[in-house]
Amino acid sequence: MKPNAHMLCLAVLAACAPAKPEVRASSSASGSTGIDLAGMDTSVAPGNDFYGYANGGWIKSHEIPPDRSSYGTGTMVQELTAKRTAELIAEAAKDAAPGSDARKIGDYYTTYLDEAAIAARGLAPLKPALERITGISDAHTLARALGTGLRADVDVLNNTNYDTDNLFGLWVAQDLSDPARYAAFLLQGGLGLPDRDYYLDASPRMAEVRDKYRAHIAAVFTLAGLTEPDARAARVFDLEHKIAEAHRPRIETEDVTKGNNHWTRSELAERAPGLDWQTFLAAAGLDRQAGFVIWQPAAFTAMAALVASQPLDAWKDWLTYHAIARRSDVLPQAFDDESFAFYGKALSGTQQKRERWKRAIDATSGALGQAVGRLYVARYFPASEKARVEAMVKNEIAAFARRIDRLDWMTPATKAKAKAKLAVLKVGIGYPDRWRDYAKLEVVPGDAYGNAERASLFDYRRNLDKLGQPVDRGEWVMNPQLVNAVNLPAMNALNFPAAILQPPFLDPNRPSVMDYGAAGSVIGHEISHSFDDQGALFDATGRLHNWWTPEDFAHFKASSAKLVAQYSAYHPFPDLAVNGQLTSSENIADVAGLAAAYDAYRMSHDGKEAPTVQGLTGDQQFFISFAQSWRRKAREQAVRRQVLTDGHAPAEYRGVTARNLDPWYTAFGVKPGDALYLAPADRVRVW
Ligand SMILES: [Zn+2]
């Protein structure tokens, strides 16, 4: 329901979808082979407008579909992948063997789609949950209900999701102080609106959202046939308002150096009194866990105090509202419509509910993501492609190591540490080494609500089971059918899902130099995140420990200052400039990634240029393939929103990253006086 924050992703799509991954949109997503010559505009001088030179033909001949705010390479690849995933799920629904993962996928999907069966069951599936809430009679039973609801639904570093509608959220991940073991991270939660600002901001726009939210809560109670819907809604809202006051601001939550607070079990009771922690943790299945990482200590103190100070009835209404609201998509249609009216229309401005079958695909991927991914990989990601990408990654890592050796600004001690970190980087290509085992997940045909509850509990228990086990650095945070890529800082690992390793990013039917320009620059981008200002916070083992000297940091900042100035000079509209500071980390990753990809391509050709193809020299193919992978058209509002809020610059500027690389000047004969020309001293070489 709520948008996620950002992560170290690729954002090939408009924004970093569920994580802060890095994806893009490009040319013909289906059968592209080679450079899209028709999509170029050779009447444009590459030195004046390289993006227009590579993409002008495509831009002139394509319109943004009416239901989208932008359209380009990433969107096209994503649409094709969604269509293929839907076909695979539909096939599984038809003829999979009983008990198999494919059968579970098919049953989950078909049951979710069966709105008549959902309507016929009415509120019956919710009854046991509502009765448990009605039975709460004191602090002890309240703590038990709160603990029973805990789920593994937050993540501070990888998929970066900071929100849960439960009181707290659990994240099981590598201990940032001792990465050989897993830690249990606990985060603040409990809000139905996206952030504390929605409750506390005094602007009329936010006041209006709050009025609509109160009305929405009352409408849900009315639909559920509960007495005094308005009084209940007021109690729920007032309680959430107090929780919002207890919350720490998002910017503080995003700061990993502030979140790594280790508390013992007894410290929870001492430092956050008010909640019966023993009962809470026992009900959550955490009774044997000796310590926790409390991400927002002040919020935990204040929220535990609210558990004691606020009326039991308010907590019971709050639990009731969320128990219904979070499952509205698998309850009778009136609940689903009410949820969309508030979260879709009022809160996000979306005009139309997505078609049920598309949501069924997403729900199935949410519950059985790796099982679906396994089907996807079996059909669309051959071992030969995995092997090709492995070879590319090997070359890029070697290229990166050489660049570290040649750096003039980094101290020898830090260089040695950088090389050590690079040597143990865990690169996941296409799909995880070991698939998730769904044997313990029961999917019951005809029970959409129960399936959703069981899937969420299955995922919670899977995470609890990790505690006390050796850390698995091969675990993936993205599904293979996602068009994106991500850097996992504490795991010192990268995930490149199979869905981004397809045309026009990667294509076995064209010269490999073009793959280096597109997929190769994505790989380089993610590698470089391990060595930027964020990457400097985590050492080779994933320990939160700054391994750079202050001198290294000063030099890095100086290099990035040049790039900040370069991007701040870009104006998508006369009154709006790109924020070079906000996009600094991502721009550095783009420059470093493209440079590493170029070196790796040359390395794979024994240092020589690739042969001329389609009338283009090897180096020209490399740079045009790169720029075409960034092709995108976007509506003005979308560009303005991106410039203000997104850590990634608009695609057209990412596509001209090439102006920082010397070979680009030779390849296209770019001269002083050309609009994109940079004097050699102004070309940024971070690595
Ligand atoms: Zn990035």
XYZ file of C-alpha atoms and ligand atoms in Angstrom:
688
model
C 0.000 0.000 0.000
C 2.753 2.407 0.825
C 5.563 3.444 -1.467
C 8.969 2.241 -0.480
C 11.990 4.356 0.136
C 15.104 4.058 -1.973
C 18.014 1.707 -2.119
C 21.240 1.414 -4.027
C 19.442 0.355 -7.128
C 19.629 1.085 -10.794
C 16.294 2.843 -11.300
C 16.059 1.893 -14.972
C 12.384 2.592 -14.508
C 11.091 5.978 -13.460
C 11.997 5.380 -9.840
C 13.557 2.588 -7.855
C 10.522 0.381 -7.580
C 10.328 -1.688 -4.399
C 13.928 -1.216 -3.497
C 16.337 1.459 -4.491
C 17.524 -0.637 -7.384
C 18.745 0.630 -10.683
C 16.666 -0.019 -13.767
C 16.045 1.684 -17.101
C 13.825 1.501 -20.142
C 14.996 1.090 -23.788
C 14.430 0.136 -27.403
C 12.606 -2.839 -28.839
C 12.222 -5.046 -25.813
C 11.519 -8.154 -27.831
C 13.852 -9.110 -30.615
C 16.417 -6.325 -30.714
C 19.653 -7.281 -32.346
C 22.344 -4.709 -32.721
C 22.186 -0.958 -32.645
C 18.746 0.488 -33.434
C 19.833 2.571 -36.448
C 16.297 3.744 -37.244
C 15.992 5.020 -33.677
C 18.997 7.341 -34.155
C 18.993 10.851 -35.590
C 22.213 11.225 -37.539
C 21.358 14.809 -38.509
C 22.300 15.710 -34.924
C 25.994 16.177 -34.121
C 26.943 13.686 -31.395
C 29.180 16.268 -29.726
C 26.258 18.676 -29.364
C 23.494 16.275 -28.311
C 24.653 12.702 -27.940
C 21.373 11.526 -26.438
C 19.422 12.982 -29.372
C 21.925 11.528 -31.852
C 21.455 8.027 -30.409
C 17.708 8.275 -29.752
C 16.203 11.100 -31.817
C 14.453 8.805 -34.300
C 12.847 6.782 -31.536
C 11.778 9.902 -29.637
C 10.065 11.313 -32.747
C 8.225 8.097 -33.544
C 6.974 7.132 -30.058
C 4.289 8.530 -27.770
C 3.900 7.957 -24.030
C 0.869 5.663 -23.482
C -1.998 7.525 -21.759
C -1.877 5.406 -18.595
C 1.827 6.099 -18.034
C 3.874 9.055 -16.866
C 6.952 7.914 -18.765
C 7.968 5.321 -21.328
C 11.243 3.869 -22.508
C 13.629 0.923 -22.485
C 12.987 -0.118 -18.866
C 9.214 0.094 -19.225
C 9.248 -1.987 -22.392
C 11.412 -4.702 -20.870
C 9.234 -4.701 -17.780
C 6.030 -5.031 -19.830
C 7.417 -7.926 -21.812
C 8.576 -9.666 -18.628
C 5.191 -9.151 -16.938
C 3.441 -10.680 -19.934
C 5.762 -13.694 -19.905
C 5.359 -14.126 -16.147
C 1.578 -14.015 -16.516
C 1.730 -16.745 -19.174
C 3.920 -18.951 -16.983
C 1.551 -18.568 -14.027
C -1.474 -19.311 -16.201
C 0.228 -22.471 -17.487
C 1.018 -23.530 -13.936
C -2.638 -23.047 -13.047
C -3.654 -25.464 -15.792
C -1.580 -28.562 -15.464
C 0.898 -28.625 -12.585
C 1.262 -31.748 -10.432
C -0.373 -31.713 -6.974
C 2.028 -30.604 -4.225
C 4.495 -29.029 -6.676
C 5.544 -25.375 -6.460
C 3.889 -24.842 -9.832
C 0.614 -26.168 -8.422
C 0.895 -23.728 -5.503
C 1.538 -20.883 -7.917
C -1.469 -21.855 -10.004
C -3.742 -22.255 -6.980
C -2.613 -19.002 -5.410
C -3.287 -17.130 -8.640
C -6.631 -18.774 -9.477
C -7.938 -18.364 -5.945
C -6.947 -14.693 -5.848
C -8.790 -14.162 -9.138
C -11.996 -15.855 -7.975
C -13.890 -12.819 -6.717
C -17.191 -14.714 -6.645
C -15.787 -17.184 -4.114
C -14.310 -14.312 -2.094
C -17.710 -12.571 -2.057
C -19.490 -15.771 -1.058
C -17.312 -16.233 2.017
C -17.920 -12.668 3.155
C -16.171 -11.785 6.415
C -16.012 -15.388 7.636
C -12.225 -15.729 7.039
C -11.579 -12.695 9.286
C -13.663 -13.985 12.178
C -10.983 -15.814 14.182
C -8.671 -12.782 14.013
C -11.420 -10.385 15.098
C -12.436 -12.689 17.955
C -8.862 -12.780 19.231
C -8.841 -8.980 19.310
C -12.213 -8.850 21.093
C -10.758 -11.190 23.690
C -8.009 -8.744 24.697
C -8.715 -7.817 28.318
C -5.493 -6.523 29.883
C -1.867 -5.512 29.267
C -0.800 -9.141 29.048
C -3.257 -10.171 26.342
C -2.590 -6.913 24.472
C 1.163 -7.618 24.433
C 0.429 -11.114 23.170
C -1.727 -9.798 20.311
C 0.909 -7.221 19.342
C 3.661 -9.859 19.371
C 1.603 -12.354 17.377
C 1.241 -9.738 14.643
C 4.972 -9.089 14.210
C 6.138 -9.810 10.651
C 9.404 -9.632 8.685
C 8.104 -6.751 6.597
C 10.816 -4.078 6.879
C 14.358 -3.729 5.559
C 16.751 -0.864 6.197
C 19.527 -1.540 3.675
C 18.658 -3.828 0.787
C 15.102 -3.439 -0.417
C 14.787 -0.448 1.911
C 11.268 -0.577 3.239
C 10.939 1.391 6.457
C 7.196 1.035 7.040
C 4.842 -1.488 8.573
C 1.273 -1.125 9.805
C 2.114 -3.446 12.721
C 3.418 -1.721 15.856
C 6.971 -2.804 15.007
C 8.623 -4.550 12.073
C 11.347 -7.220 12.112
C 14.308 -7.394 9.724
C 16.667 -10.356 10.002
C 19.979 -9.559 8.351
C 23.714 -9.571 8.915
C 24.708 -7.973 12.192
C 26.363 -4.702 11.160
C 28.861 -5.030 14.034
C 29.513 -8.769 13.621
C 28.640 -9.783 10.040
C 29.306 -13.480 10.602
C 25.989 -13.725 12.431
C 22.411 -12.658 11.868
C 20.823 -9.952 13.998
C 17.165 -9.229 14.729
C 16.522 -5.593 13.808
C 13.348 -3.963 15.140
C 11.880 -0.840 13.494
C 9.121 1.592 14.440
C 5.735 1.060 12.758
C 2.023 1.316 13.383
C 0.906 4.024 10.946
C -1.722 3.721 8.221
C -0.482 6.823 6.388
C 2.892 6.774 4.590
C 4.937 8.788 7.086
C 4.781 10.751 10.343
C 4.675 14.003 8.356
C 1.191 13.092 7.126
C -0.005 13.364 10.747
C 2.099 16.286 11.906
C 2.405 18.619 8.901
C 0.149 21.656 9.325
C -0.389 22.371 5.605
C -4.002 22.382 4.302
C -3.154 19.601 1.840
C -2.104 17.272 4.669
C -5.072 18.315 6.822
C -7.308 17.267 3.938
C -5.569 13.882 3.674
C -6.111 13.363 7.420
C -9.853 14.135 7.113
C -10.150 11.639 4.285
C -8.194 9.042 6.235
C -10.508 9.356 9.276
C -13.509 8.973 6.963
C -11.872 5.955 5.342
C -11.311 4.230 8.701
C -14.970 4.843 9.622
C -16.085 3.452 6.254
C -14.107 0.257 6.859
C -15.728 -0.197 10.285
C -19.162 0.397 8.728
C -18.531 -2.191 6.008
C -17.463 -4.667 8.670
C -20.787 -4.087 10.474
C -19.198 -2.760 13.658
C -20.992 -0.387 16.023
C -20.021 3.296 16.478
C -17.829 3.515 13.362
C -17.080 7.245 13.783
C -16.088 6.994 17.432
C -13.874 4.010 16.651
C -12.274 5.816 13.713
C -11.509 8.816 15.928
C -9.839 6.550 18.509
C -7.727 4.831 15.826
C -6.672 8.124 14.288
C -5.820 9.738 17.637
C -3.717 6.748 18.609
C -1.852 6.840 15.282
C -1.305 10.553 15.753
C 0.425 9.825 19.066
C 2.462 7.055 17.424
C 3.488 9.518 14.706
C 4.685 11.950 17.374
C 6.787 9.139 18.835
C 8.333 8.259 15.450
C 11.772 9.449 14.399
C 11.915 11.308 11.057
C 12.700 9.360 7.903
C 15.986 11.127 7.246
C 17.253 9.806 10.591
C 15.962 6.297 9.835
C 17.908 6.347 6.559
C 21.173 7.057 8.373
C 22.774 3.666 9.078
C 25.253 5.167 11.503
C 22.345 6.155 13.770
C 20.433 2.868 13.671
C 22.942 0.282 14.838
C 21.904 0.204 18.525
C 22.323 -3.133 20.268
C 19.975 -3.760 23.174
C 19.749 -6.868 25.323
C 16.374 -8.372 26.223
C 16.463 -6.805 29.669
C 17.324 -3.409 28.214
C 14.046 -3.476 26.290
C 12.138 -3.573 29.580
C 14.455 -1.025 31.225
C 14.724 1.482 28.394
C 11.270 1.047 26.831
C 8.900 0.312 29.727
C 5.147 0.068 29.223
C 4.989 -2.942 26.926
C 5.159 -6.434 28.471
C 8.203 -7.378 26.361
C 8.495 -10.970 27.656
C 4.979 -11.722 26.483
C 5.428 -9.749 23.252
C 8.621 -11.583 22.299
C 7.281 -15.001 23.274
C 4.196 -14.461 21.109
C 6.478 -13.341 18.259
C 8.544 -16.527 18.471
C 11.568 -14.560 19.663
C 11.708 -15.935 23.212
C 15.229 -17.315 22.752
C 16.693 -14.220 21.109
C 19.176 -12.613 23.507
C 19.657 -9.245 21.797
C 18.132 -6.901 19.284
C 19.162 -3.976 17.124
C 16.769 -1.153 17.959
C 16.833 1.133 14.926
C 15.046 4.125 16.495
C 15.621 3.894 20.289
C 13.735 7.079 21.206
C 10.693 5.917 19.266
C 10.702 2.557 21.035
C 10.764 4.253 24.420
C 7.871 6.539 23.488
C 5.820 3.846 21.736
C 6.141 1.326 24.565
C 4.923 4.065 26.935
C 1.860 4.545 24.691
C 1.011 0.862 25.031
C 0.577 1.443 28.786
C -0.907 4.929 28.717
C -3.506 4.641 25.942
C -6.920 3.040 26.541
C -7.230 -0.667 25.786
C -10.241 0.058 23.567
C -8.175 2.336 21.347
C -5.609 -0.416 20.828
C -8.361 -2.948 20.107
C -9.945 -0.656 17.502
C -6.530 0.005 15.980
C -5.786 -3.744 15.742
C -9.247 -4.370 14.250
C -8.923 -1.670 11.620
C -5.517 -2.883 10.430
C -6.514 -6.555 10.475
C -9.271 -5.709 7.987
C -7.496 -3.013 5.967
C -4.319 -4.953 5.236
C -6.331 -7.789 3.671
C -8.883 -5.681 1.792
C -7.744 -7.120 -1.560
C -8.862 -10.629 -0.543
C -12.107 -9.556 1.155
C -15.433 -8.818 -0.627
C -15.170 -6.147 -3.305
C -16.626 -3.311 -1.223
C -13.515 -3.473 1.004
C -11.216 -3.481 -1.992
C -13.039 -0.503 -3.526
C -12.864 1.448 -0.277
C -9.139 0.763 -0.002
C -8.565 1.982 -3.564
C -10.747 5.058 -3.031
C -8.435 6.147 -0.236
C -4.964 4.719 -0.960
C -5.246 4.801 -4.743
C -7.285 7.912 -5.531
C -7.153 10.219 -2.520
C -3.579 9.519 -1.499
C -1.841 8.865 -4.853
C -4.071 10.407 -7.512
C -4.439 7.112 -9.393
C -7.654 7.189 -11.394
C -8.216 3.560 -12.130
C -7.767 0.380 -10.158
C -5.357 -2.013 -11.858
C -6.961 -5.014 -13.472
C -7.511 -7.928 -11.106
C -5.355 -10.362 -13.099
C -2.366 -8.011 -12.947
C -2.759 -7.695 -9.202
C -3.089 -11.481 -8.983
C 0.274 -11.810 -10.738
C 1.857 -9.407 -8.258
C 0.240 -11.137 -5.276
C 1.474 -14.529 -6.498
C 4.983 -13.163 -7.055
C 4.802 -11.645 -3.580
C 3.927 -14.962 -1.940
C 5.935 -17.367 -4.107
C 8.444 -15.029 -5.783
C 11.341 -17.433 -6.207
C 9.104 -20.295 -7.332
C 7.745 -18.026 -10.064
C 11.300 -16.872 -10.790
C 12.418 -20.445 -11.192
C 9.834 -20.998 -13.938
C 10.875 -17.722 -15.565
C 14.572 -18.591 -15.540
C 13.973 -22.089 -16.886
C 12.296 -20.651 -19.950
C 13.984 -17.303 -20.539
C 17.479 -17.303 -19.039
C 19.669 -20.027 -20.577
C 22.879 -21.192 -18.884
C 24.827 -19.818 -21.851
C 23.683 -16.275 -21.004
C 24.590 -16.723 -17.345
C 28.059 -17.859 -18.420
C 28.448 -14.833 -20.695
C 27.526 -12.437 -17.901
C 29.899 -14.211 -15.521
C 32.719 -13.554 -17.972
C 31.701 -9.891 -18.257
C 31.623 -9.502 -14.467
C 35.066 -11.090 -14.182
C 36.474 -8.601 -16.682
C 34.804 -5.658 -14.975
C 36.128 -6.639 -11.565
C 39.613 -6.916 -13.081
C 39.153 -3.510 -14.725
C 38.061 -2.011 -11.432
C 41.075 -3.480 -9.627
C 43.426 -1.905 -12.210
C 41.712 1.430 -11.778
C 42.192 1.242 -8.015
C 45.898 0.535 -8.566
C 46.221 3.608 -10.771
C 44.389 6.026 -8.454
C 46.572 8.920 -7.446
C 44.388 10.200 -4.609
C 43.834 7.085 -2.525
C 46.310 6.154 0.209
C 48.093 2.784 -0.257
C 46.511 1.396 2.916
C 43.003 2.196 1.691
C 43.814 0.824 -1.772
C 44.763 -2.499 -0.214
C 41.455 -2.589 1.643
C 39.525 -1.698 -1.506
C 41.201 -4.532 -3.406
C 40.423 -6.935 -0.566
C 36.781 -5.900 -0.643
C 36.617 -6.310 -4.411
C 38.150 -9.781 -4.169
C 35.320 -11.104 -1.997
C 32.449 -9.278 -3.704
C 29.627 -11.811 -4.120
C 28.039 -11.305 -7.525
C 24.672 -12.993 -8.100
C 23.734 -13.366 -11.764
C 20.225 -14.135 -12.958
C 18.995 -16.054 -9.936
C 20.168 -17.285 -6.520
C 22.526 -20.272 -6.099
C 19.905 -22.023 -3.997
C 16.175 -21.657 -4.559
C 13.875 -20.979 -1.634
C 12.035 -24.035 -0.371
C 8.267 -23.509 -0.300
C 7.437 -26.977 1.045
C 6.118 -25.531 4.305
C 3.822 -23.029 2.607
C 0.310 -24.381 2.327
C -1.829 -22.923 -0.474
C -5.516 -23.811 -0.187
C -7.694 -23.484 -3.300
C -10.678 -21.249 -2.557
C -9.141 -19.531 0.506
C -7.635 -16.283 -0.769
C -7.532 -14.628 2.666
C -5.970 -17.673 4.327
C -3.378 -17.956 1.565
C -2.299 -14.351 2.106
C -2.049 -14.873 5.884
C -0.108 -18.128 5.498
C 2.301 -16.606 2.972
C 3.090 -13.722 5.317
C 3.587 -16.097 8.265
C 5.701 -18.451 6.131
C 7.999 -15.580 5.253
C 8.182 -14.501 8.903
C 9.150 -18.001 10.094
C 11.693 -18.334 7.292
C 13.356 -15.216 8.630
C 13.171 -16.374 12.271
C 14.861 -19.612 11.200
C 17.885 -17.635 9.990
C 18.651 -16.466 13.535
C 21.504 -18.550 14.925
C 22.378 -20.007 11.503
C 25.504 -19.127 9.483
C 24.993 -16.068 7.265
C 24.063 -16.941 3.686
C 25.653 -14.282 1.496
C 24.004 -15.906 -1.490
C 20.502 -14.973 -0.356
C 18.698 -12.746 -2.847
C 16.507 -9.732 -2.102
C 15.101 -9.390 -5.625
C 13.088 -11.865 -7.659
C 14.663 -13.031 -10.961
C 11.620 -11.706 -12.877
C 12.309 -8.110 -11.763
C 13.854 -5.613 -14.211
C 16.374 -4.082 -11.840
C 19.705 -4.591 -10.080
C 20.917 -3.908 -6.565
C 23.969 -3.557 -4.340
C 23.590 -5.132 -0.858
C 26.146 -3.194 1.222
C 26.218 -5.360 4.351
C 26.450 -8.565 2.330
C 29.093 -7.084 0.019
C 26.972 -8.634 -2.698
C 25.199 -7.705 -5.933
C 21.976 -9.093 -7.446
C 21.468 -8.908 -11.213
C 18.032 -10.471 -11.853
C 17.528 -12.448 -15.074
C 14.895 -9.969 -16.281
C 17.431 -7.161 -16.754
C 19.774 -9.523 -18.609
C 17.754 -9.546 -21.832
C 17.600 -7.320 -24.936
C 18.380 -4.483 -25.256
C 20.636 -4.794 -22.195
C 22.054 -8.153 -23.178
C 21.599 -10.021 -26.426
C 23.438 -13.159 -27.603
C 22.697 -12.255 -31.235
C 24.840 -9.138 -31.445
C 28.509 -8.245 -30.876
C 29.451 -8.370 -27.199
C 30.749 -4.779 -27.269
C 27.112 -3.639 -27.361
C 26.367 -5.737 -24.265
C 29.268 -4.084 -22.447
C 27.802 -0.678 -23.297
C 24.355 -1.568 -21.921
C 24.369 -4.439 -19.358
C 28.086 -3.912 -18.707
C 27.571 -0.318 -17.583
C 24.813 -1.515 -15.209
C 27.215 -4.069 -13.726
C 29.940 -1.446 -13.353
C 27.482 0.959 -11.749
C 26.551 -1.573 -9.041
C 30.176 -2.566 -8.399
C 31.119 1.066 -7.897
C 28.485 1.489 -5.152
C 30.646 -0.787 -2.996
C 33.369 1.861 -3.199
C 31.527 5.167 -2.895
C 30.645 7.258 0.152
C 28.078 4.615 1.236
C 30.345 1.720 0.333
C 33.095 3.310 2.425
C 30.950 2.715 5.511
C 31.029 -1.087 5.109
C 34.245 -3.093 5.042
C 34.942 -6.292 3.076
C 33.071 -8.433 5.608
C 30.048 -6.110 5.659
C 30.908 -4.659 9.058
C 29.756 -1.077 9.598
C 33.188 0.400 9.881
C 34.552 3.262 7.805
C 37.681 1.942 6.078
C 38.686 5.205 4.400
C 41.121 7.736 5.871
C 39.923 11.344 6.219
C 42.310 12.226 3.348
C 40.625 9.676 1.078
C 37.258 11.151 1.885
C 38.460 14.674 1.172
C 39.761 13.644 -2.259
C 36.619 11.737 -3.083
C 34.523 14.765 -2.167
C 36.688 16.975 -4.378
C 36.185 14.671 -7.378
C 32.486 14.514 -6.760
C 32.296 18.320 -6.519
C 33.261 18.542 -10.209
C 30.491 16.123 -11.093
C 27.989 17.998 -8.919
C 28.737 21.128 -10.951
C 28.465 19.215 -14.241
C 24.980 17.879 -13.429
C 23.719 21.072 -11.809
C 24.257 22.780 -15.175
C 21.620 20.534 -16.816
C 18.215 22.214 -17.171
C 15.259 19.974 -18.121
C 13.165 23.182 -18.074
C 14.341 26.796 -18.029
C 13.193 27.182 -14.407
C 14.476 23.813 -13.180
C 18.014 22.452 -12.852
C 19.109 18.930 -11.970
C 20.222 18.750 -8.324
C 23.865 17.691 -8.688
C 24.178 17.126 -4.954
C 21.092 14.924 -4.569
C 22.135 12.778 -7.550
C 25.856 12.763 -6.755
C 26.267 9.130 -5.636
C 24.331 7.803 -8.609
C 26.180 10.015 -11.094
C 29.521 8.839 -9.716
C 28.313 5.255 -10.129
C 27.292 5.993 -13.731
C 30.688 7.473 -14.628
C 32.662 4.771 -12.824
C 30.415 2.025 -14.193
C 30.752 3.166 -17.798
C 34.528 3.490 -17.464
C 34.867 -0.005 -15.983
C 32.604 -1.423 -18.691
C 34.728 0.232 -21.389
C 37.962 -1.181 -19.942
C 36.374 -4.617 -19.644
C 35.163 -4.558 -23.252
C 38.661 -3.670 -24.439
C 40.142 -6.353 -22.184
C 37.829 -8.928 -23.771
C 39.227 -7.901 -27.189
C 42.900 -8.133 -26.134
C 43.016 -4.362 -25.788
C 41.922 -3.770 -29.378
C 38.821 -2.075 -30.708
C 35.901 -4.328 -31.695
C 35.337 -4.715 -35.467
C 33.125 -2.302 -37.405
C 29.500 -3.482 -37.624
C 26.419 -1.726 -39.071
C 28.789 0.979 -40.300
C 29.838 1.827 -36.733
C 33.278 1.371 -35.188
C 33.599 -0.814 -32.073
C 33.832 2.177 -29.745
C 30.868 3.848 -31.436
C 28.802 0.692 -30.890
C 29.773 0.711 -27.201
C 28.681 4.302 -26.553
C 25.538 4.237 -28.710
C 24.377 1.007 -27.096
C 24.845 2.695 -23.720
C 22.861 5.796 -24.725
C 20.098 3.704 -26.294
C 19.693 1.715 -23.083
C 18.727 5.021 -21.414
C 16.121 6.101 -23.935
C 12.983 7.338 -22.278
C 10.179 9.847 -22.777
C 8.585 11.364 -19.698
C 5.787 13.810 -18.975
C 6.731 17.166 -17.540
C 5.204 16.435 -14.099
C 7.111 13.172 -13.905
C 10.418 14.852 -14.747
C 9.791 17.623 -12.228
C 8.940 15.118 -9.496
C 12.019 13.053 -10.317
C 14.328 16.061 -10.220
C 12.974 17.074 -6.809
C 12.853 13.695 -5.087
C 14.889 11.031 -6.877
C 18.554 10.271 -6.289
C 18.900 9.429 -10.000
C 19.182 12.105 -12.687
C 16.700 12.030 -15.615
C 17.593 9.429 -18.246
C 18.676 11.928 -20.931
C 21.513 13.156 -18.690
C 22.528 9.674 -17.601
C 22.823 8.874 -21.307
C 25.520 11.552 -21.826
C 27.743 10.285 -18.991
C 30.054 9.326 -21.884
C 31.403 12.894 -22.119
C 33.650 12.096 -19.143
C 35.482 9.322 -21.038
C 38.372 10.182 -23.396
C 37.575 7.413 -25.957
C 34.158 8.975 -26.573
C 35.874 12.086 -27.954
C 37.938 10.028 -30.381
C 35.028 7.810 -31.406
C 32.813 10.714 -32.469
C 35.367 13.400 -33.266
C 34.089 15.703 -30.534
C 35.968 19.044 -30.530
C 36.253 22.172 -28.397
C 33.196 24.317 -29.117
C 30.816 21.349 -29.219
C 28.069 21.673 -26.598
C 29.063 18.526 -24.695
C 32.821 19.102 -24.951
C 34.707 19.021 -21.660
C 38.367 20.007 -21.448
C 40.457 16.993 -20.344
C 40.886 18.517 -16.874
C 37.116 18.821 -16.456
C 36.369 15.200 -17.340
C 35.641 13.419 -14.079
C 37.668 10.332 -13.218
C 36.615 9.153 -9.789
C 38.152 5.707 -10.154
Zn 22.918 3.282 -8.174
